[in-house]
Structures are given as C-alpha cells and as structure tokens.
Short mmCIF file of C-alpha atoms in Angstrom, two decimals:
data_model
loop_
_atom_site.label_atom_id
_atom_site.label_comp_id
_atom_site.label_asym_id
_atom_site.label_seq_id
_atom_site.Cartn_x
_atom_site.Cartn_y
_atom_site.Cartn_z
CA MET A 134 0.45 -50.57 -46.35
CA GLU A 135 1.64 -50.86 -49.97
CA VAL A 136 -0.39 -48.00 -51.41
CA GLU A 137 -0.46 -44.56 -49.84
CA ARG A 138 -4.02 -43.23 -49.80
CA VAL A 139 -4.82 -39.60 -50.50
CA GLN A 140 -6.68 -39.38 -47.20
CA ALA A 141 -3.51 -40.51 -45.40
CA ILE A 142 -1.34 -38.04 -47.34
CA VAL A 143 -3.62 -35.20 -46.27
CA SER A 144 -3.25 -36.27 -42.64
CA SER A 145 0.53 -35.88 -42.84
CA SER A 146 2.22 -32.55 -42.15
CA LEU A 147 3.90 -32.58 -45.56
CA THR A 148 0.90 -31.22 -47.44
CA LYS A 149 -0.10 -28.07 -45.55
CA GLU A 150 0.95 -25.74 -48.38
CA ASN A 151 1.86 -27.96 -51.33
CA ILE A 152 0.99 -31.28 -52.90
CA PRO A 153 3.31 -34.04 -54.14
CA GLU A 154 4.54 -33.63 -57.69
CA GLU A 155 2.70 -36.72 -58.95
CA PHE A 156 -0.65 -34.99 -58.26
CA ILE A 157 0.13 -31.83 -60.25
CA ARG A 158 -1.66 -32.00 -63.61
CA PRO A 159 -0.27 -30.61 -66.88
CA GLU A 160 -1.18 -26.95 -67.42
CA ASP A 161 -3.81 -27.76 -70.03
CA GLU A 162 -5.67 -29.80 -67.39
CA GLN A 163 -5.26 -27.56 -64.34
CA PRO A 164 -8.68 -26.31 -63.21
CA ALA A 165 -7.47 -22.80 -62.35
CA ILE A 166 -6.50 -22.29 -66.00
CA THR A 167 -9.19 -24.31 -67.79
CA THR A 168 -12.46 -23.73 -65.89
CA PHE A 169 -14.82 -21.37 -67.73
CA HIS A 170 -16.09 -18.44 -65.63
CA GLY A 171 -18.26 -16.59 -68.14
CA PRO A 172 -22.02 -16.88 -68.65
CA ILE A 173 -22.86 -20.55 -69.01
CA PRO A 174 -25.96 -22.58 -69.83
CA ASP A 175 -27.35 -24.72 -67.04
CA ILE A 176 -27.24 -28.50 -67.15
CA PRO A 177 -30.85 -29.56 -67.87
CA VAL A 178 -33.02 -30.28 -64.82
CA ILE A 179 -35.95 -32.65 -65.34
CA ASP A 180 -38.85 -32.90 -62.89
CA PHE A 181 -40.22 -36.44 -62.78
CA SER A 182 -43.40 -35.20 -61.10
CA HIS A 183 -44.39 -33.30 -64.26
CA PRO A 184 -47.90 -34.41 -65.27
CA ASP A 185 -47.03 -34.70 -68.98
CA GLN A 186 -44.93 -37.84 -69.47
CA ALA A 187 -44.37 -37.03 -73.14
CA ASP A 188 -42.74 -33.76 -72.06
CA ILE A 189 -40.42 -35.62 -69.67
CA VAL A 190 -39.44 -38.05 -72.43
CA ARG A 191 -38.75 -35.18 -74.84
CA SER A 192 -36.66 -33.31 -72.27
CA MET A 193 -34.61 -36.40 -71.43
CA ALA A 194 -33.97 -37.18 -75.09
CA ASN A 195 -32.90 -33.61 -75.84
CA ALA A 196 -30.59 -33.51 -72.81
CA SER A 197 -29.06 -36.87 -73.78
CA ARG A 198 -28.42 -35.70 -77.35
CA ASP A 199 -27.10 -32.24 -76.52
CA TRP A 200 -25.43 -32.71 -73.13
CA GLY A 201 -25.16 -36.38 -72.20
CA ILE A 202 -26.10 -35.37 -68.67
CA PHE A 203 -29.11 -34.08 -66.76
CA GLN A 204 -30.31 -33.69 -63.20
CA VAL A 205 -33.53 -35.29 -61.96
CA VAL A 206 -35.72 -33.92 -59.17
CA ASN A 207 -38.78 -35.59 -57.64
CA HIS A 208 -37.30 -38.90 -58.77
CA GLY A 209 -39.09 -41.04 -56.19
CA ILE A 210 -36.11 -42.25 -54.14
CA PRO A 211 -36.81 -41.25 -50.51
CA LEU A 212 -34.61 -38.38 -49.37
CA ASP A 213 -34.03 -40.03 -45.99
CA LEU A 214 -32.62 -43.12 -47.75
CA ILE A 215 -30.21 -40.95 -49.75
CA GLN A 216 -29.15 -39.23 -46.52
CA ARG A 217 -28.55 -42.60 -44.84
CA LEU A 218 -26.53 -43.76 -47.87
CA GLN A 219 -24.36 -40.67 -47.50
CA MET A 220 -24.05 -41.12 -43.75
CA VAL A 221 -22.83 -44.74 -43.84
CA GLY A 222 -20.41 -43.91 -46.67
CA LYS A 223 -18.92 -41.05 -44.69
CA GLN A 224 -18.70 -43.24 -41.59
CA PHE A 225 -16.68 -45.80 -43.55
CA PHE A 226 -14.15 -43.20 -44.69
CA ASP A 227 -13.93 -41.87 -41.12
CA LEU A 228 -12.69 -45.28 -39.93
CA PRO A 229 -9.01 -45.76 -39.01
CA GLN A 230 -6.87 -46.33 -42.09
CA GLU A 231 -5.98 -49.91 -41.17
CA GLU A 232 -9.67 -50.81 -40.88
CA LYS A 233 -10.38 -49.46 -44.37
CA GLU A 234 -7.42 -51.40 -45.78
CA VAL A 235 -9.19 -54.67 -44.91
CA TYR A 236 -11.32 -53.98 -48.00
CA ALA A 237 -8.42 -52.98 -50.28
CA ASN A 238 -8.58 -54.07 -53.89
CA THR A 239 -5.73 -55.92 -55.54
CA PRO A 240 -3.79 -53.79 -58.06
CA GLY A 241 -4.09 -55.39 -61.48
CA ALA A 242 -7.04 -57.60 -60.52
CA PRO A 243 -9.78 -57.94 -63.17
CA SER A 244 -12.43 -56.70 -60.73
CA LEU A 245 -12.63 -53.04 -59.74
CA GLU A 246 -14.22 -53.91 -56.41
CA GLY A 247 -12.73 -52.87 -53.10
CA TYR A 248 -11.10 -49.87 -51.43
CA GLY A 249 -8.48 -48.10 -53.53
CA SER A 250 -6.97 -44.95 -54.96
CA LYS A 251 -6.19 -45.76 -58.60
CA LEU A 252 -8.53 -46.86 -61.35
CA ALA A 253 -7.38 -46.30 -64.93
CA ARG A 254 -3.83 -46.12 -66.26
CA ASP A 255 -2.58 -42.54 -66.61
CA VAL A 256 -0.27 -41.97 -69.56
CA ASN A 257 1.45 -39.10 -67.70
CA ARG A 258 1.85 -41.22 -64.54
CA LYS A 259 -0.16 -38.67 -62.61
CA LYS A 260 -2.28 -39.52 -59.58
CA ASN A 261 -5.81 -38.39 -58.78
CA TRP A 262 -6.79 -36.61 -55.57
CA VAL A 263 -9.34 -39.26 -54.58
CA ASP A 264 -9.81 -42.49 -52.67
CA HIS A 265 -12.72 -44.77 -53.49
CA LEU A 266 -14.72 -47.85 -52.56
CA PHE A 267 -16.31 -50.04 -55.25
CA HIS A 268 -18.76 -52.92 -54.80
CA ARG A 269 -21.65 -54.40 -56.75
CA ILE A 270 -25.13 -53.95 -55.31
CA TRP A 271 -27.16 -55.95 -57.87
CA PRO A 272 -27.93 -58.65 -59.00
CA PRO A 273 -27.53 -60.87 -55.92
CA ASN A 274 -25.42 -63.49 -57.72
CA CYS A 275 -22.82 -60.79 -58.54
CA ILE A 276 -22.48 -59.36 -55.04
CA ASN A 277 -19.17 -59.90 -53.21
CA TYR A 278 -19.97 -59.07 -49.62
CA GLN A 279 -16.28 -59.23 -48.72
CA PHE A 280 -16.04 -55.72 -50.19
CA TRP A 281 -19.02 -54.35 -48.22
CA PRO A 282 -17.92 -52.64 -45.01
CA LYS A 283 -19.08 -54.34 -41.81
CA ASN A 284 -18.65 -51.01 -40.08
CA PRO A 285 -20.90 -49.07 -39.75
CA PRO A 286 -23.29 -51.96 -38.98
CA SER A 287 -26.15 -50.46 -41.02
CA TYR A 288 -24.03 -50.22 -44.20
CA ARG A 289 -25.41 -53.42 -45.75
CA GLU A 290 -29.07 -52.72 -45.03
CA VAL A 291 -28.87 -49.18 -46.42
CA ASN A 292 -27.12 -50.27 -49.61
CA GLU A 293 -29.55 -53.14 -50.18
CA ASP A 294 -32.49 -50.76 -49.78
CA TYR A 295 -30.85 -48.29 -52.14
CA ALA A 296 -30.27 -51.02 -54.74
CA GLN A 297 -34.00 -51.77 -54.87
CA GLU A 298 -34.86 -48.10 -55.40
CA MET A 299 -32.09 -47.72 -57.96
CA ARG A 300 -33.42 -50.61 -60.06
CA LYS A 301 -36.87 -49.04 -60.25
CA LEU A 302 -35.42 -45.67 -61.24
CA VAL A 303 -33.06 -47.10 -63.87
CA ASP A 304 -35.90 -49.10 -65.43
CA THR A 305 -37.82 -45.83 -65.81
CA LEU A 306 -34.80 -43.98 -67.21
CA LEU A 307 -34.07 -46.67 -69.80
CA LYS A 308 -37.73 -46.89 -70.77
CA TRP A 309 -38.06 -43.15 -71.35
CA LEU A 310 -34.69 -42.90 -73.12
CA SER A 311 -35.85 -45.64 -75.52
CA MET A 312 -39.15 -43.86 -76.12
CA GLY A 313 -37.25 -40.62 -76.69
CA LEU A 314 -35.65 -42.20 -79.74
CA GLY A 315 -39.03 -43.27 -81.06
CA PHE A 316 -38.76 -46.98 -80.22
CA GLU A 317 -40.35 -49.50 -77.87
CA GLU A 318 -39.72 -48.84 -74.20
CA ASN A 319 -37.59 -51.97 -73.64
CA VAL A 320 -35.11 -51.45 -76.51
CA LEU A 321 -32.14 -50.09 -74.52
CA LYS A 322 -32.61 -52.35 -71.51
CA GLN A 323 -32.78 -55.52 -73.61
CA GLY A 324 -29.86 -54.32 -75.72
CA ALA A 325 -27.72 -54.03 -72.60
CA GLY A 326 -28.50 -57.36 -70.94
CA GLY A 327 -32.08 -57.12 -69.69
CA GLU A 328 -32.55 -58.44 -66.16
CA GLU A 329 -28.84 -59.35 -65.97
CA ILE A 330 -27.75 -55.69 -65.99
CA GLU A 331 -25.35 -55.05 -63.09
CA TYR A 332 -25.20 -52.16 -60.64
CA LEU A 333 -21.81 -51.09 -59.31
CA MET A 334 -21.68 -48.68 -56.38
CA LYS A 335 -18.70 -46.37 -56.03
CA ILE A 336 -18.03 -43.94 -53.22
CA ASN A 337 -15.59 -41.17 -54.16
CA TYR A 338 -13.80 -39.43 -51.30
CA TYR A 339 -11.97 -36.22 -52.26
CA PRO A 340 -10.15 -34.84 -49.19
CA PRO A 341 -9.37 -31.12 -48.79
CA CYS A 342 -6.42 -30.15 -50.97
CA PRO A 343 -3.97 -27.27 -50.32
CA ARG A 344 -3.60 -26.64 -54.08
CA PRO A 345 -6.94 -27.39 -55.75
CA ASP A 346 -5.87 -25.14 -58.63
CA LEU A 347 -3.22 -27.65 -59.71
CA THR A 348 -4.84 -31.07 -59.39
CA LEU A 349 -7.99 -33.03 -60.22
CA GLY A 350 -10.06 -35.54 -58.32
CA VAL A 351 -10.73 -37.41 -61.56
CA PRO A 352 -9.41 -36.20 -64.94
CA SER A 353 -11.50 -35.79 -68.08
CA HIS A 354 -13.33 -38.96 -69.14
CA THR A 355 -16.59 -40.49 -70.24
CA ASP A 356 -18.09 -43.31 -68.17
CA ILE A 357 -17.60 -46.84 -69.47
CA SER A 358 -21.05 -47.81 -68.22
CA LEU A 359 -24.49 -47.77 -69.79
CA MET A 360 -25.39 -44.86 -67.54
CA THR A 361 -24.40 -43.51 -64.15
CA VAL A 362 -26.74 -42.30 -61.42
CA LEU A 363 -24.86 -40.02 -59.03
CA VAL A 364 -25.59 -38.58 -55.60
CA PRO A 365 -23.27 -35.64 -54.80
CA ASN A 366 -22.67 -33.96 -51.48
CA GLU A 367 -22.98 -30.19 -51.13
CA VAL A 368 -19.37 -29.42 -52.13
CA PRO A 369 -19.18 -28.46 -55.85
CA GLY A 370 -16.70 -30.21 -58.10
CA LEU A 371 -18.38 -31.97 -61.03
CA GLN A 372 -17.49 -30.22 -64.28
CA VAL A 373 -18.90 -30.93 -67.75
CA PHE A 374 -17.18 -30.20 -71.07
CA LYS A 375 -19.69 -28.40 -73.26
CA ASP A 376 -19.13 -26.26 -76.37
CA GLY A 377 -15.38 -26.11 -75.76
CA HIS A 378 -15.63 -25.08 -72.09
CA TRP A 379 -15.38 -26.75 -68.69
CA ILE A 380 -18.43 -25.66 -66.72
CA GLU A 381 -19.45 -26.35 -63.13
CA ALA A 382 -22.52 -28.45 -62.34
CA GLU A 383 -24.90 -26.68 -59.97
CA TYR A 384 -25.61 -28.49 -56.70
CA ILE A 385 -29.35 -29.05 -56.29
CA PRO A 386 -30.29 -30.55 -52.90
CA GLY A 387 -32.01 -33.90 -53.33
CA ALA A 388 -31.37 -34.13 -57.08
CA LEU A 389 -29.74 -37.07 -58.82
CA ILE A 390 -27.26 -36.50 -61.64
CA ILE A 391 -27.64 -38.84 -64.62
CA HIS A 392 -24.65 -39.41 -66.92
CA ILE A 393 -25.11 -41.03 -70.30
CA GLY A 394 -22.28 -43.57 -70.60
CA ASP A 395 -20.37 -45.11 -73.47
CA GLN A 396 -22.67 -48.13 -73.80
CA ILE A 397 -25.81 -46.06 -74.44
CA GLU A 398 -23.87 -44.01 -76.98
CA ILE A 399 -22.85 -47.27 -78.68
CA LEU A 400 -26.32 -48.87 -78.52
CA SER A 401 -27.93 -45.73 -79.97
CA ASN A 402 -25.21 -45.48 -82.65
CA GLY A 403 -24.24 -42.04 -81.40
CA LYS A 404 -27.71 -40.53 -81.16
CA TYR A 405 -27.22 -40.12 -77.42
CA LYS A 406 -23.82 -38.81 -76.32
CA ALA A 407 -21.68 -39.94 -73.40
CA VAL A 408 -20.81 -36.91 -71.30
CA GLN A 409 -17.20 -35.73 -71.03
CA HIS A 410 -16.67 -34.74 -67.39
CA ARG A 411 -14.08 -34.36 -64.65
CA THR A 412 -13.92 -33.63 -60.92
CA THR A 413 -12.20 -30.78 -59.12
CA VAL A 414 -11.42 -30.62 -55.40
CA ASP A 415 -11.79 -28.06 -52.62
CA LYS A 416 -9.20 -26.39 -50.41
CA GLU A 417 -11.21 -26.53 -47.20
CA LYS A 418 -13.92 -29.17 -47.55
CA THR A 419 -14.20 -32.86 -48.30
CA ARG A 420 -16.19 -33.63 -51.42
CA MET A 421 -17.92 -37.00 -51.70
CA SER A 422 -20.11 -38.59 -54.33
CA TRP A 423 -22.01 -41.85 -54.71
CA PRO A 424 -22.23 -42.88 -58.38
CA VAL A 425 -23.93 -46.14 -59.34
CA PHE A 426 -22.62 -47.46 -62.64
CA VAL A 427 -25.27 -49.38 -64.58
CA GLU A 428 -23.42 -51.95 -66.66
CA PRO A 429 -24.03 -54.82 -69.09
CA PRO A 430 -22.83 -58.24 -67.88
CA ALA A 431 -19.13 -58.80 -68.56
CA GLU A 432 -19.68 -61.38 -71.34
CA TYR A 433 -22.52 -59.48 -72.99
CA VAL A 434 -21.83 -58.21 -76.52
CA VAL A 435 -22.77 -54.55 -76.96
CA GLY A 436 -22.97 -52.84 -80.32
CA PRO A 437 -25.21 -50.48 -82.28
CA LEU A 438 -28.76 -51.83 -82.21
CA PRO A 439 -30.39 -52.61 -85.58
CA GLN A 440 -33.10 -50.01 -84.89
CA PHE A 441 -30.45 -47.25 -84.98
CA VAL A 442 -28.63 -48.36 -88.12
CA ASP A 443 -29.56 -47.89 -91.79
CA PRO A 444 -27.74 -47.33 -95.10
CA GLN A 445 -27.58 -43.58 -94.44
CA ASP A 446 -26.39 -44.15 -90.86
CA PRO A 447 -24.09 -47.21 -90.78
CA PRO A 448 -22.63 -48.54 -87.49
CA LYS A 449 -20.20 -46.07 -85.92
CA TYR A 450 -18.92 -48.50 -83.27
CA LYS A 451 -17.68 -52.09 -83.12
CA SER A 452 -19.71 -54.75 -81.32
CA LYS A 453 -17.70 -56.34 -78.52
CA LYS A 454 -17.98 -57.98 -75.13
CA TYR A 455 -18.41 -55.43 -72.38
CA LYS A 456 -15.44 -56.83 -70.43
CA ASP A 457 -13.20 -56.30 -73.48
CA TYR A 458 -14.44 -52.74 -73.97
CA ARG A 459 -13.81 -52.00 -70.28
CA TYR A 460 -10.30 -53.50 -70.39
CA CYS A 461 -9.33 -51.42 -73.42
CA LYS A 462 -10.74 -48.22 -71.93
CA LEU A 463 -9.08 -48.61 -68.52
CA ASN A 464 -5.73 -49.46 -70.11
CA LYS A 465 -5.90 -46.70 -72.75
CA LEU A 466 -5.94 -49.19 -75.62
CA PRO A 467 -7.75 -48.59 -78.94
CA GLN A 468 -11.26 -50.01 -79.20
#
C-alpha cells in the first residue's frame, strides 16, 4: 500500500497518546486555540414546509449573503433514505483496508474520484485527519462505476435513489436562490450548465484522534463547487468562519447543510458569498459526512452573469472553464 490511510494509522499502537508530526497544524490553525467559545449567532435554519414561499426565498437569500451557509429542515428527502446512505457509507469504511484500496484514486490524476486521503496541495506539507471516497452520482454519462463500492451490495441502489432526490432538491435551491436576487428562477442553473450540471458524492471519514486540539479534518477553505449539500452524522465538527471567529455548526437531526460555493459567488458577482469553513475531529468518536458537490461541467465557462453586472458593479471575477478554476484552486495557484 503506497499511501498510509488515517484509518490505518489510528489502528496502529503508535497513536494512543500522540499524532504524527505531519498532522500537527500551525498554532494559528489549531482548533484548541482558534475556536470561539463565547456567545455566538446560530447558522440560519430554513424550514421548507413554511407556507409562505416568499419568506423561504427571502431567508435563503439573506443567509447566502450574510453567511454563505444555512441548514434546511423538512426538505423532502426521506429520512430513511438518508439513514440508508449513511449506513452503506459506514459499511464501506468498515471493510478491511485491502478491500477499500481496490477503489483507490491515482495521486496526480485529473479526476478526484476514488478512495483517498489527500485532496488539495498543502503549502505547509501538512496532512489532514481524514480519509474519503469520491464518485459522481449524476448525470449517467459521467458516472464511473469502478469507483462505486460493490460491498455492501445495496451501495449502488441507495446512491442512485439519493441522486434522484438530490436533483429535485438542488433544482429547488437554485430556483429560489435565483429568485432571491430578483431574477428569473432558472438564471443560476442555466449559468452553471443547465441539465449538464454534475453531482459528485464524497464520504468523509474522520477517525477518533488522540490530539484533536492540534489537528484538523479539513483546514479552512471555501468549496470549489456551485453549492454543496451535506449530510452530517451526530458528531460535531463543522466550523464556520463568521465575523472573525470560528464557530461550531449545531447538529440538527435530519437537517441538510447547504454551502454556497465559489461558482455561485462568481455567477452572482459576489452578491452571494462562498462560506469559509473547516472540520475538526473528536477524541473518542468517528465523525462522518456525506457532501454532494454540485458542479458545472468541466469545459463549461463560468463567470459573472450579465444580470449581476452594471457600470456601478463591474465584474469582480474572471470567466474561465470550470476545470481550469478547479485546477488552480487545488494546486494553490492564482485565479
């Protein structure tokens, strides 16, 4: 095995009290020092069962301007499907290490898909306390089933069912976010690729860590995607940077967490903000999350839409192919 996985490191006897040096973050990133513990505002929670759609649209727009993140309850995705999604994901990570390695990604490959431990280049050569599995779930012509676990046997069916529900939800989110800016409901969807928009599933697996005060599951970042729809488990860890502080996201059973990503910020010319966030880990418990990254097609050119640009508000971002934006971001190159 060429790459040592975090899950395998935890299984060794070398990490009962300490963690390897390459996982220890600089002091200005360590969660014990930087997490805010005073009175904090709550991340907005939006109830999709509210009878007044205009109120939902307003709330989403305000949250996307001020926070770049919100939680959604009564979203319409069956709770039992979410539970099955979590179950098959956990069952995959419970497999023997050599069985998981069958799905390993190739370091340096253009695709993110597969089982791995490293995503973006880290300028400090630090490692993140996380293993992950990436694979596309929509559209069908983009799916590489070689990266979908065959074990557990229900993995494919559950993820295909979830993809259908996710598409319906994302259509609603994009529609209401467009309306929240005062434009036609299809503006953001068409600006990001329309029916060719891609859905990339990621399972994050953050094993227990003997020194959670010193490391991070994922360091501070904004998502490259259009938006991200995330299912967490019950172990806290998502933190949002707001008003100069790192604050913990409350776990709400059954809720979905919606991140505004870079591409919506670009399309809206900065009217909606991509959320700066990071992930901490737990000393005793495994944290897992299931984000779906909603992305433009690789060759699609994304830039500020004409509706959001005028002489008083010129374009704040370059227009470029999504694949080029992603490459620059992952390799810490200027856009």
